[in-house]
CSV table of C-alpha atoms in Angstrom, one decimal:
chain,number,residue,atom,x,y,z
A,1,MET,CA,84.2,96.2,68.4
A,2,LEU,CA,86.6,98.6,70.0
A,3,GLU,CA,88.3,97.6,73.2
A,4,THR,CA,87.9,100.3,75.9
A,5,LEU,CA,91.0,100.6,78.1
A,6,ALA,CA,89.8,103.4,80.4
A,7,GLN,CA,87.6,102.1,83.2
A,8,ARG,CA,86.1,103.4,86.4
A,9,GLY,CA,86.3,107.1,85.3
A,10,ASP,CA,90.0,107.0,84.2
A,11,GLY,CA,91.1,109.8,82.0
A,12,LEU,CA,92.8,110.1,78.7
A,13,LEU,CA,96.3,109.9,80.3
A,14,ASP,CA,95.4,106.6,82.0
A,15,SER,CA,94.2,105.2,78.7
A,16,ILE,CA,97.4,106.3,76.9
A,17,ALA,CA,99.5,104.8,79.6
A,18,ASP,CA,97.7,101.4,79.4
A,19,PHE,CA,97.9,101.5,75.6
A,20,CYS,CA,101.6,102.1,75.7
A,21,ARG,CA,102.1,99.4,78.3
A,22,ARG,CA,100.2,96.8,76.3
A,23,THR,CA,101.8,97.6,73.0
A,24,GLY,CA,105.3,98.2,74.3
A,25,MET,CA,105.4,101.6,72.8
A,26,ALA,CA,107.3,104.5,74.3
A,27,GLU,CA,105.1,107.5,75.3
A,28,SER,CA,107.2,109.8,73.2
A,29,THR,CA,106.6,107.6,70.2
A,30,PHE,CA,102.9,107.6,70.9
A,31,GLY,CA,102.8,111.4,71.0
A,32,ARG,CA,104.7,111.7,67.7
A,33,ARG,CA,102.5,109.2,65.9
A,34,ALA,CA,99.2,110.5,67.3
A,35,VAL,CA,99.6,114.3,67.3
A,36,ASN,CA,103.1,114.9,65.9
A,37,ASP,CA,104.3,115.9,69.4
A,38,GLY,CA,106.9,113.7,71.2
A,39,LYS,CA,106.2,115.6,74.4
A,40,PHE,CA,102.5,115.3,74.3
A,41,VAL,CA,102.1,112.7,77.1
A,42,ALA,CA,104.7,114.6,79.3
A,43,ARG,CA,102.7,117.7,78.9
A,44,LEU,CA,99.5,115.9,80.0
A,45,ARG,CA,101.3,114.7,83.1
A,46,ASP,CA,102.4,118.3,83.8
A,47,GLY,CA,98.8,119.6,83.6
A,48,ALA,CA,98.3,120.6,80.0
A,49,ARG,CA,94.7,121.1,78.8
A,50,ILE,CA,93.6,119.3,75.6
A,51,THR,CA,91.2,120.6,73.0
A,52,PRO,CA,88.4,118.6,71.4
A,53,GLU,CA,90.4,118.6,68.2
A,54,THR,CA,93.4,117.0,69.9
A,55,LEU,CA,91.2,114.4,71.6
A,56,GLU,CA,89.7,113.6,68.2
A,57,ARG,CA,93.2,113.0,66.7
A,58,VAL,CA,94.2,110.8,69.6
A,59,SER,CA,90.9,108.9,69.4
A,60,GLU,CA,91.4,108.3,65.7
A,61,TYR,CA,94.9,107.0,66.1
A,62,MET,CA,94.0,104.6,68.9
A,63,ALA,CA,90.9,103.5,67.1
A,64,ARG,CA,93.1,102.4,64.2
A,65,HIS,CA,94.6,100.0,66.7
A,66,GLY,CA,91.3,98.7,67.9
A,67,VAL,CA,91.2,100.8,71.1
A,68,ALA,CA,88.6,103.3,72.2
A,69,VAL,CA,89.2,106.2,74.6
A,70,PRO,CA,86.8,108.0,76.9
A,71,SER,CA,84.5,110.3,75.0
A,72,GLU,CA,84.7,112.9,77.7
A,73,PRO,CA,87.9,112.4,79.6
A,74,ARG,CA,88.5,114.6,82.6
A,75,GLU,CA,91.4,116.3,80.8
A,76,LEU,CA,88.8,118.2,78.7
A,77,ARG,CA,87.2,119.7,81.8
A,78,ARG,CA,90.1,120.8,83.9
A,79,LEU,CA,93.9,120.8,84.1
A,80,ILE,CA,95.7,117.6,85.2
A,81,ARG,CA,97.9,118.5,88.1
A,82,VAL,CA,100.5,116.4,89.7
A,83,ALA,CA,98.6,115.4,92.8
A,84,LYS,CA,100.2,116.0,96.2
A,85,PRO,CA,99.1,113.1,98.4
A,86,PRO,CA,97.6,114.4,101.6
A,87,VAL,CA,100.0,114.3,104.5
A,88,ALA,CA,98.6,111.9,107.1
A,89,ARG,CA,98.9,113.3,110.5
A,90,ALA,CA,98.5,111.1,113.5
A,91,PRO,CA,96.4,112.4,116.4
A,92,ALA,CA,98.3,114.3,118.9
A,93,GLU,CA,97.8,111.7,121.6
A,94,SER,CA,99.0,108.8,119.3
A,95,PRO,CA,102.4,107.4,120.4
A,96,PRO,CA,105.1,107.4,117.7
A,97,SER,CA,105.1,103.6,117.7
A,98,ARG,CA,101.8,103.6,115.8
A,99,ASN,CA,103.5,105.4,113.0
A,100,PHE,CA,106.7,103.4,113.1
A,101,ARG,CA,107.9,102.4,109.6
A,102,PHE,CA,106.1,99.3,108.3
A,103,PHE,CA,109.3,98.1,106.7
A,104,ASP,CA,110.9,97.7,110.2
A,105,ASN,CA,108.5,94.8,111.0
A,106,ARG,CA,111.2,92.1,111.2
A,107,GLN,CA,109.0,89.0,111.0
A,108,LYS,CA,107.0,90.2,107.9
A,109,TYR,CA,110.2,91.4,106.3
A,110,LEU,CA,112.2,88.2,106.7
A,111,LEU,CA,109.3,86.1,105.5
A,112,PHE,CA,108.8,88.3,102.5
A,113,VAL,CA,112.6,88.2,101.6
A,114,ASN,CA,112.8,84.5,101.9
A,115,THR,CA,109.6,83.6,99.9
A,116,CYS,CA,109.8,86.2,97.1
A,117,SER,CA,112.4,86.9,94.4
A,118,GLU,CA,112.4,90.7,94.6
A,119,LYS,CA,116.0,90.9,95.9
A,120,TRP,CA,117.3,88.8,93.1
A,121,VAL,CA,115.4,90.7,90.4
A,122,VAL,CA,116.4,94.1,91.8
A,123,ALA,CA,120.0,93.0,91.8
A,124,GLN,CA,119.8,92.1,88.2
A,125,ARG,CA,118.2,95.5,87.3
A,126,VAL,CA,120.9,97.3,89.3
A,127,GLY,CA,123.6,95.3,87.6
A,128,MET,CA,122.5,96.5,84.2
A,129,GLU,CA,123.6,100.0,85.3
A,130,LEU,CA,127.2,98.9,85.6
A,131,ALA,CA,127.5,99.1,81.9
A,132,ASN,CA,126.6,102.8,82.0
A,133,ILE,CA,128.9,104.2,84.7
A,134,HIS,CA,132.3,105.7,84.1
A,135,PRO,CA,134.6,105.0,87.1
A,136,ARG,CA,137.6,107.1,87.8
A,137,PRO,CA,140.7,106.4,89.9
A,138,PRO,CA,141.3,105.5,92.5
A,139,ALA,CA,138.2,103.3,92.9
A,140,VAL,CA,134.7,102.3,91.7
A,141,ARG,CA,132.4,104.1,94.1
A,142,VAL,CA,129.0,102.7,95.0
A,143,PHE,CA,126.4,103.8,97.6
A,144,ASP,CA,123.6,101.6,98.8
A,145,ALA,CA,120.8,103.7,100.3
A,146,GLY,CA,119.2,100.9,102.1
A,147,VAL,CA,121.3,97.7,102.6
A,148,GLY,CA,118.6,95.6,104.2
A,149,ASP,CA,119.8,92.1,104.7
A,150,GLY,CA,122.6,92.6,102.1
A,151,THR,CA,121.2,90.3,99.4
A,152,VAL,CA,121.1,93.0,96.7
A,153,LEU,CA,124.5,94.5,97.7
A,154,ALA,CA,126.3,91.2,97.7
A,155,ARG,CA,124.9,90.3,94.3
A,156,VAL,CA,125.8,93.7,92.9
A,157,MET,CA,129.4,93.3,94.3
A,158,ARG,CA,129.7,89.9,92.5
A,159,ALA,CA,128.6,91.6,89.3
A,160,MET,CA,131.1,94.4,89.9
A,161,HIS,CA,133.9,92.0,90.4
A,162,GLN,CA,133.0,90.3,87.1
A,163,ARG,CA,133.1,93.6,85.2
A,164,TYR,CA,136.0,95.3,87.2
A,165,PRO,CA,138.1,92.4,88.5
A,166,THR,CA,141.3,94.5,89.2
A,167,MET,CA,139.8,97.9,90.2
A,168,PRO,CA,139.5,98.9,93.9
A,169,PHE,CA,136.0,99.2,95.3
A,170,TYR,CA,134.7,101.9,97.7
A,171,ILE,CA,131.3,100.8,98.9
A,172,VAL,CA,129.1,102.7,101.4
A,173,GLY,CA,126.0,101.0,102.8
A,174,LYS,CA,123.4,102.9,104.9
A,175,GLU,CA,121.2,100.9,107.3
A,176,VAL,CA,119.6,101.9,110.5
A,177,SER,CA,118.5,98.4,111.6
A,178,LEU,CA,120.9,96.5,113.8
A,179,GLU,CA,119.5,93.1,112.7
A,180,ASP,CA,119.9,94.0,109.0
A,181,VAL,CA,123.5,95.1,109.6
A,182,ARG,CA,124.3,91.8,111.1
A,183,LEU,CA,122.7,89.9,108.2
A,184,ALA,CA,124.5,92.1,105.6
A,185,LEU,CA,127.9,91.7,107.3
A,186,ASP,CA,127.4,87.9,107.3
A,187,ARG,CA,127.5,88.0,103.5
A,188,MET,CA,130.7,90.0,103.2
A,189,PRO,CA,133.6,87.6,104.1
A,190,ASP,CA,133.4,85.9,100.7
A,191,ARG,CA,133.4,89.4,99.0
A,192,PHE,CA,136.6,90.3,100.7
A,193,PHE,CA,138.1,87.0,99.7
A,194,GLU,CA,137.1,87.2,96.0
A,195,HIS,CA,137.8,91.0,95.7
A,196,PRO,CA,140.5,91.8,98.2
A,197,SER,CA,140.9,95.5,97.1
A,198,THR,CA,137.5,96.4,98.7
A,199,VAL,CA,136.7,99.1,101.2
A,200,LEU,CA,133.3,98.6,102.8
A,201,VAL,CA,131.7,101.2,104.9
A,202,MET,CA,128.5,100.7,107.0
A,203,THR,CA,126.8,103.6,108.5
A,204,ASN,CA,123.4,104.6,110.1
A,205,LEU,CA,123.5,108.3,109.1
A,206,TYR,CA,120.6,110.0,107.4
A,207,TYR,CA,120.3,110.2,103.6
A,208,SER,CA,121.6,113.8,103.7
A,209,GLU,CA,124.6,112.7,105.7
A,210,ALA,CA,125.6,109.2,104.8
A,211,PRO,CA,127.1,109.8,101.3
A,212,TRP,CA,129.6,112.2,102.9
A,213,LEU,CA,129.9,110.2,106.2
A,214,THR,CA,129.4,113.5,108.1
A,215,PRO,CA,126.6,114.3,110.5
A,216,LYS,CA,125.1,117.8,109.9
A,217,SER,CA,124.4,118.7,113.5
A,218,VAL,CA,127.3,119.7,115.7
A,219,THR,CA,126.1,117.5,118.5
A,220,ALA,CA,125.9,114.4,116.3
A,221,ALA,CA,129.3,115.2,114.8
A,222,THR,CA,131.0,115.3,118.2
A,223,SER,CA,129.4,112.0,119.2
A,224,LEU,CA,130.2,110.2,115.9
A,225,VAL,CA,131.6,106.7,116.5
A,226,TRP,CA,134.2,106.1,113.8
A,227,LYS,CA,135.8,102.6,113.8
A,228,GLU,CA,138.2,101.1,111.3
A,229,VAL,CA,138.6,97.3,111.0
A,230,ALA,CA,141.6,96.1,109.1
A,231,LEU,CA,140.9,92.4,108.5
A,232,THR,CA,143.8,90.1,108.8
A,233,GLY,CA,144.4,86.8,107.2
A,234,THR,CA,143.6,85.5,103.7
A,235,THR,CA,140.5,83.3,104.0
A,236,SER,CA,136.8,83.9,104.3
A,237,SER,CA,136.7,82.0,107.6
A,238,GLU,CA,139.2,84.4,109.1
A,239,PHE,CA,137.3,87.4,107.9
A,240,GLU,CA,134.1,86.0,109.2
A,241,GLN,CA,135.5,85.4,112.6
A,242,GLN,CA,136.8,89.0,112.9
A,243,ILE,CA,133.4,90.4,111.7
A,244,THR,CA,131.5,88.2,114.2
A,245,GLU,CA,133.7,89.5,117.0
A,246,LEU,CA,132.2,93.0,116.4
A,247,GLN,CA,128.8,91.9,117.7
A,248,PRO,CA,129.3,93.6,121.2
A,249,PHE,CA,130.4,96.8,119.4
A,250,LEU,CA,127.2,96.7,117.2
A,251,ASN,CA,125.0,96.0,120.2
A,252,GLU,CA,126.4,99.0,122.1
A,253,ASN,CA,126.5,101.5,119.3
A,254,TRP,CA,124.0,100.6,116.5
A,255,ARG,CA,120.8,101.7,118.3
A,256,ALA,CA,117.8,103.4,116.7
A,257,THR,CA,115.3,105.9,118.1
A,258,VAL,CA,111.9,106.9,116.9
A,259,SER,CA,111.1,110.4,115.8
A,260,LYS,CA,108.4,112.0,117.9
A,261,THR,CA,107.1,113.9,114.8
A,262,SER,CA,107.2,111.4,112.0
A,263,GLY,CA,107.5,108.1,113.8
A,264,ASN,CA,110.4,107.1,111.5
A,265,PRO,CA,113.5,105.5,113.0
A,266,GLY,CA,116.9,107.3,113.2
A,267,TYR,CA,120.2,106.8,114.9
A,268,ALA,CA,120.6,107.2,118.7
A,269,LYS,CA,124.3,107.5,118.0
A,270,PRO,CA,125.9,108.1,114.6
A,271,VAL,CA,128.3,105.3,113.6
A,272,VAL,CA,130.7,104.8,110.7
A,273,LEU,CA,132.3,101.3,110.4
A,274,VAL,CA,135.1,100.9,107.9
A,275,PHE,CA,136.3,97.5,106.7
A,276,TYR,CA,139.3,96.7,104.5
A,277,ARG,CA,142.0,94.0,104.2
A,278,GLU,CA,145.2,94.7,106.1
A,279,ASP,CA,147.3,93.2,103.4
A,280,HIS,CA,145.8,95.7,100.9
A,281,LYS,CA,146.1,98.8,103.0
A,282,PHE,CA,148.9,100.3,101.0
A,283,LEU,CA,147.0,99.9,97.7
A,284,LEU,CA,143.8,101.3,99.3
A,285,ASN,CA,145.5,104.3,101.0
A,286,GLN,CA,143.7,106.8,98.7
A,287,VAL,CA,140.4,104.9,99.0
A,288,VAL,CA,139.9,104.4,102.7
A,289,PRO,CA,137.8,107.4,104.0
A,290,ARG,CA,139.2,109.6,106.7
A,291,ARG,CA,137.1,111.2,109.4
A,292,GLY,CA,136.0,114.7,108.5
A,293,VAL,CA,137.3,114.5,104.9
A,294,ALA,CA,135.3,111.8,103.2
A,295,ARG,CA,133.7,112.7,99.9
A,296,ALA,CA,130.7,111.3,98.0
A,297,ASP,CA,131.2,111.4,94.2
A,298,PHE,CA,129.6,108.0,93.6
A,299,ASP,CA,129.6,106.2,90.3
A,300,LEU,CA,126.4,104.3,91.2
A,301,VAL,CA,123.8,104.9,93.9
A,302,ILE,CA,121.3,102.2,94.7
A,303,ALA,CA,117.9,103.3,96.1
A,304,SER,CA,115.7,100.2,96.3
A,305,GLN,CA,112.5,100.9,98.3
A,306,PRO,CA,114.2,103.8,100.2
A,307,TYR,CA,111.0,105.4,101.4
A,308,ARG,CA,107.5,104.5,102.6
A,309,ALA,CA,105.1,104.3,99.7
A,310,ARG,CA,102.5,106.5,101.5
A,311,ALA,CA,105.0,109.3,102.3
A,312,SER,CA,104.3,112.5,100.4
A,313,VAL,CA,106.0,113.2,97.1
A,314,GLU,CA,107.7,116.3,98.8
A,315,PHE,CA,109.2,114.1,101.5
A,316,LYS,CA,110.5,111.6,99.1
A,317,ALA,CA,112.1,114.2,96.9
A,318,ALA,CA,113.5,116.4,99.6
A,319,LYS,CA,114.7,113.9,102.2
A,320,VAL,CA,115.8,111.0,100.0
A,321,LEU,CA,116.1,111.5,96.2
A,322,ALA,CA,117.6,115.0,96.1
A,323,PRO,CA,120.4,114.3,98.6
A,324,LEU,CA,121.3,111.1,96.8
A,325,ALA,CA,121.3,112.9,93.4
A,326,ARG,CA,123.7,115.5,94.9
A,327,SER,CA,126.1,112.7,95.8
A,328,LEU,CA,126.7,111.6,92.2
A,329,ALA,CA,130.0,111.9,90.5
A,330,PRO,CA,130.3,113.1,86.9
A,331,GLY,CA,128.9,110.3,84.8
A,332,GLY,CA,127.3,108.7,87.9
A,333,ARG,CA,123.9,107.2,88.0
A,334,LEU,CA,121.2,106.9,90.7
A,335,ILE,CA,118.9,103.9,90.1
A,336,ALA,CA,115.8,104.0,92.2
A,337,ILE,CA,113.2,101.3,92.6
A,338,GLN,CA,109.7,101.4,94.1
A,339,SER,CA,106.6,99.2,94.2
A,340,HIS,CA,104.2,99.9,91.3
A,341,GLY,CA,101.0,98.1,92.2
A,342,ARG,CA,98.5,97.0,89.5
A,343,ASP,CA,99.4,93.3,90.2
A,344,PRO,CA,97.9,90.3,91.9
A,345,GLY,CA,99.4,91.3,95.3
A,346,LEU,CA,97.4,94.6,95.3
A,347,GLU,CA,94.4,92.6,94.1
A,348,ILE,CA,94.5,90.5,97.3
A,349,VAL,CA,94.6,93.7,99.4
A,350,GLN,CA,91.8,95.3,97.5
A,351,ARG,CA,89.5,92.3,98.1
A,352,ILE,CA,89.8,93.0,101.8
A,353,TRP,CA,90.0,96.8,101.7
A,354,PRO,CA,88.2,97.9,98.4
A,355,GLY,CA,89.9,101.0,96.9
A,356,GLU,CA,93.1,100.5,98.9
A,357,ASN,CA,96.1,101.8,96.9
A,358,PRO,CA,99.2,103.0,98.7
A,359,PHE,CA,101.1,103.5,95.4
A,360,GLN,CA,99.9,107.0,94.7
A,361,THR,CA,103.2,108.6,93.5
A,362,ASP,CA,104.6,107.3,90.2
A,363,ARG,CA,108.1,107.8,88.9
A,364,HIS,CA,107.1,110.8,86.7
A,365,GLN,CA,105.8,112.7,89.7
A,366,LEU,CA,108.9,111.8,91.8
A,367,LEU,CA,111.3,113.0,89.1
A,368,LYS,CA,109.4,116.2,88.6
A,369,ALA,CA,109.4,116.9,92.4
A,370,THR,CA,113.1,116.0,92.6
A,371,ARG,CA,114.0,118.3,89.8
A,372,ALA,CA,112.1,121.2,91.5
A,373,GLU,CA,113.7,120.4,94.9
A,374,LEU,CA,117.3,120.4,93.4
A,375,GLY,CA,116.8,123.7,91.6
A,376,ALA,CA,120.1,125.0,90.3
A,377,ASP,CA,121.9,121.8,91.6
A,378,GLY,CA,120.0,119.8,89.0
A,379,ARG,CA,121.2,121.7,86.0
A,380,ASP,CA,123.7,119.0,85.0
A,381,LEU,CA,121.4,116.1,85.8
A,382,ASN,CA,119.3,113.9,83.5
A,383,PHE,CA,116.0,112.6,84.9
A,384,ASN,CA,115.0,109.4,83.1
A,385,ALA,CA,111.6,107.9,83.7
A,386,TYR,CA,111.8,105.5,80.7
A,387,ALA,CA,108.8,103.8,79.0
A,388,ASP,CA,107.0,101.1,80.9
A,389,ASN,CA,108.6,98.2,79.0
A,390,ARG,CA,112.0,99.3,80.3
A,391,SER,CA,111.0,100.7,83.7
A,392,LEU,CA,108.6,98.0,85.0
A,393,PHE,CA,109.8,94.6,86.0
A,394,ARG,CA,108.1,91.6,87.7
A,395,TYR,CA,109.1,89.4,90.6
A,396,GLU,CA,107.3,86.4,92.1
A,397,MET,CA,106.6,84.4,95.2
A,398,HIS,CA,108.5,81.1,95.1
A,399,THR,CA,106.0,78.3,94.7
A,400,LEU,CA,106.1,74.8,93.1
A,401,PRO,CA,103.6,74.1,90.3
A,402,GLU,CA,101.7,71.5,92.4
A,403,GLU,CA,101.3,74.0,95.3
A,404,ILE,CA,98.7,76.1,93.3
A,405,SER,CA,96.0,73.4,93.1
A,406,GLU,CA,92.5,72.9,94.3
A,407,ALA,CA,93.7,72.7,97.9
A,408,ILE,CA,96.4,75.3,98.4
A,409,GLY,CA,98.3,74.7,101.7
A,410,THR,CA,97.7,77.0,104.6
A,411,SER,CA,101.4,77.8,104.8
A,412,THR,CA,101.5,78.9,101.1
A,413,LEU,CA,98.4,81.1,101.7
A,414,LEU,CA,99.9,82.7,104.7
A,415,ALA,CA,103.2,83.4,102.9
A,416,ALA,CA,101.2,85.0,100.0
A,417,TRP,CA,99.1,87.0,102.3
A,418,ASN,CA,102.1,88.2,104.2
A,419,ALA,CA,103.8,89.3,100.9
A,420,ALA,CA,100.8,91.1,99.7
A,421,VAL,CA,100.2,93.1,102.9
A,422,TYR,CA,103.9,93.7,103.3
A,423,VAL,CA,104.3,95.3,99.9
A,424,ALA,CA,101.1,97.3,100.4
A,425,GLN,CA,102.5,98.4,103.8
A,426,ILE,CA,99.3,97.6,105.7
A,427,GLU,CA,99.7,98.5,109.4
A,428,ASP,CA,99.4,95.8,112.1
A,429,GLN,CA,96.4,97.5,113.7
A,430,ARG,CA,94.4,97.1,110.4
A,431,LEU,CA,95.6,93.6,110.0
A,432,GLY,CA,94.3,92.6,113.4
A,433,GLU,CA,90.9,93.9,112.6
A,434,ILE,CA,90.3,91.4,109.8
A,435,MET,CA,92.3,88.3,110.8
A,436,GLY,CA,89.6,86.9,113.1
A,437,ASP,CA,88.1,84.8,110.4
A,438,ARG,CA,89.3,83.0,107.2
A,439,GLY,CA,88.1,85.7,104.8
A,440,TYR,CA,91.6,87.0,104.0
A,441,LEU,CA,92.8,83.5,103.3
A,442,GLU,CA,89.9,82.8,101.0
A,443,ALA,CA,90.6,86.0,99.1
A,444,THR,CA,94.3,85.1,98.8
A,445,GLN,CA,93.4,81.6,97.6
A,446,GLU,CA,91.1,82.9,94.9
A,447,VAL,CA,93.7,85.3,93.5
A,448,LEU,CA,96.4,82.7,93.5
A,449,ARG,CA,94.2,80.3,91.6
A,450,ARG,CA,93.1,83.0,89.1
A,451,HIS,CA,96.7,83.9,88.3
A,452,GLY,CA,98.4,80.6,88.9
A,453,GLY,CA,100.6,82.1,91.5
A,454,LEU,CA,101.5,85.4,93.0
A,455,TRP,CA,103.6,88.2,91.4
A,456,PHE,CA,104.3,91.9,91.9
A,457,LEU,CA,105.5,94.8,89.8
A,458,ASP,CA,108.2,97.3,90.6
A,459,GLU,CA,109.1,100.4,88.7
A,460,SER,CA,112.6,101.8,88.2
A,461,TYR,CA,113.9,105.2,87.2
A,462,VAL,CA,117.3,106.8,86.9
A,463,VAL,CA,118.9,110.2,87.7
A,464,SER,CA,122.3,110.6,86.0
A,465,ARG,CA,124.9,113.3,86.1
A,466,LYS,CA,126.4,114.5,82.9
A,467,ARG,CA,130.1,113.7,82.3
A,468,ASP,CA,132.6,116.5,82.4
């Protein structure tokens, strides 16, 4: 009997994607083997119509592998278009706080970071890109488009030191949250000790400004706070003491405001904070950025969860991905990572809110929209979605084998529930409506028992600039 992959009204494209994922086959390989067209699946994603004859060829190929496809997929009836998710507009009377970015909820964020392995796995995936970049003098140049608590950046810096132990580093980290800047800086003293020829820049500028360390508006440029910190001494303890002494400066200047239109946070005052070791100042003279003359030209750009999943594809492309792609040096690579769904975490959420799926924009749609947004600026860029077996990766919630038993502890259930709703970006208002009874904990327990734990899927994609 043939196994049917397409369920719940899915189309031919969904069946093909599931088939390739299960067999580990690249979509281009599928197209060549099924219909002698390596771009067949890409054309479907772009809205191509298929004929009954083409459907028959695809069906015959998949049937030989024991898989059945829908007899009347939606692709036969109309064009497949790259859907543009509707832009959710808050009522006029709603205060911006109701739309404040979910990822700025500190308690949920910190619990998620400390109970799940996403940061570790993301750092490993980013580290793989170090083998593909081509640094040029005077430094290896890296931009982190969302430093967070600094776990990913610190791990990537360790990997950089292993690969480039004698090269100077120029690293720029963007982060709007004061709490995250504090946590990230706490991880840096050891980095300056192990790799003394490091220039580290922290800034709260927007994506369109941060790579160049230059605000776009005249008002913001005139109020820019630019501070250099030349660390003295030779030990991690000395560096840590000097970084800790910056707390009053951070409290005064690293403040966020909330946009009245989007509800997203931004800077109240633009800040650029530059760190380097005083005893390496001579060596780093050509690496330390100067106010008004800083350049981007990054060898590696890290964009891990840089936007809200529910944001429109146009917003993600125009406000985040396109500016970051423009900041790449020849041979540079932008590695972007976002939540994928289709995992036990989303299953927990859907047991409480059936049909809930915030992950509406996949990497193929994002890359297409980014290419369109860049226009002529994207002529020397490559947009790499990759097959699922290379793009997708899994991370897990930390649990001991004995924790997933007949009686799962309440603390484990709460941590799993927090991780699931955090990744799905469920707002506090909706959470409050269902947390009056134990239904959400029972749903969480059932999913954990079924899968023997909790895990999530992320997907990665790369934009690279051609070498000169």
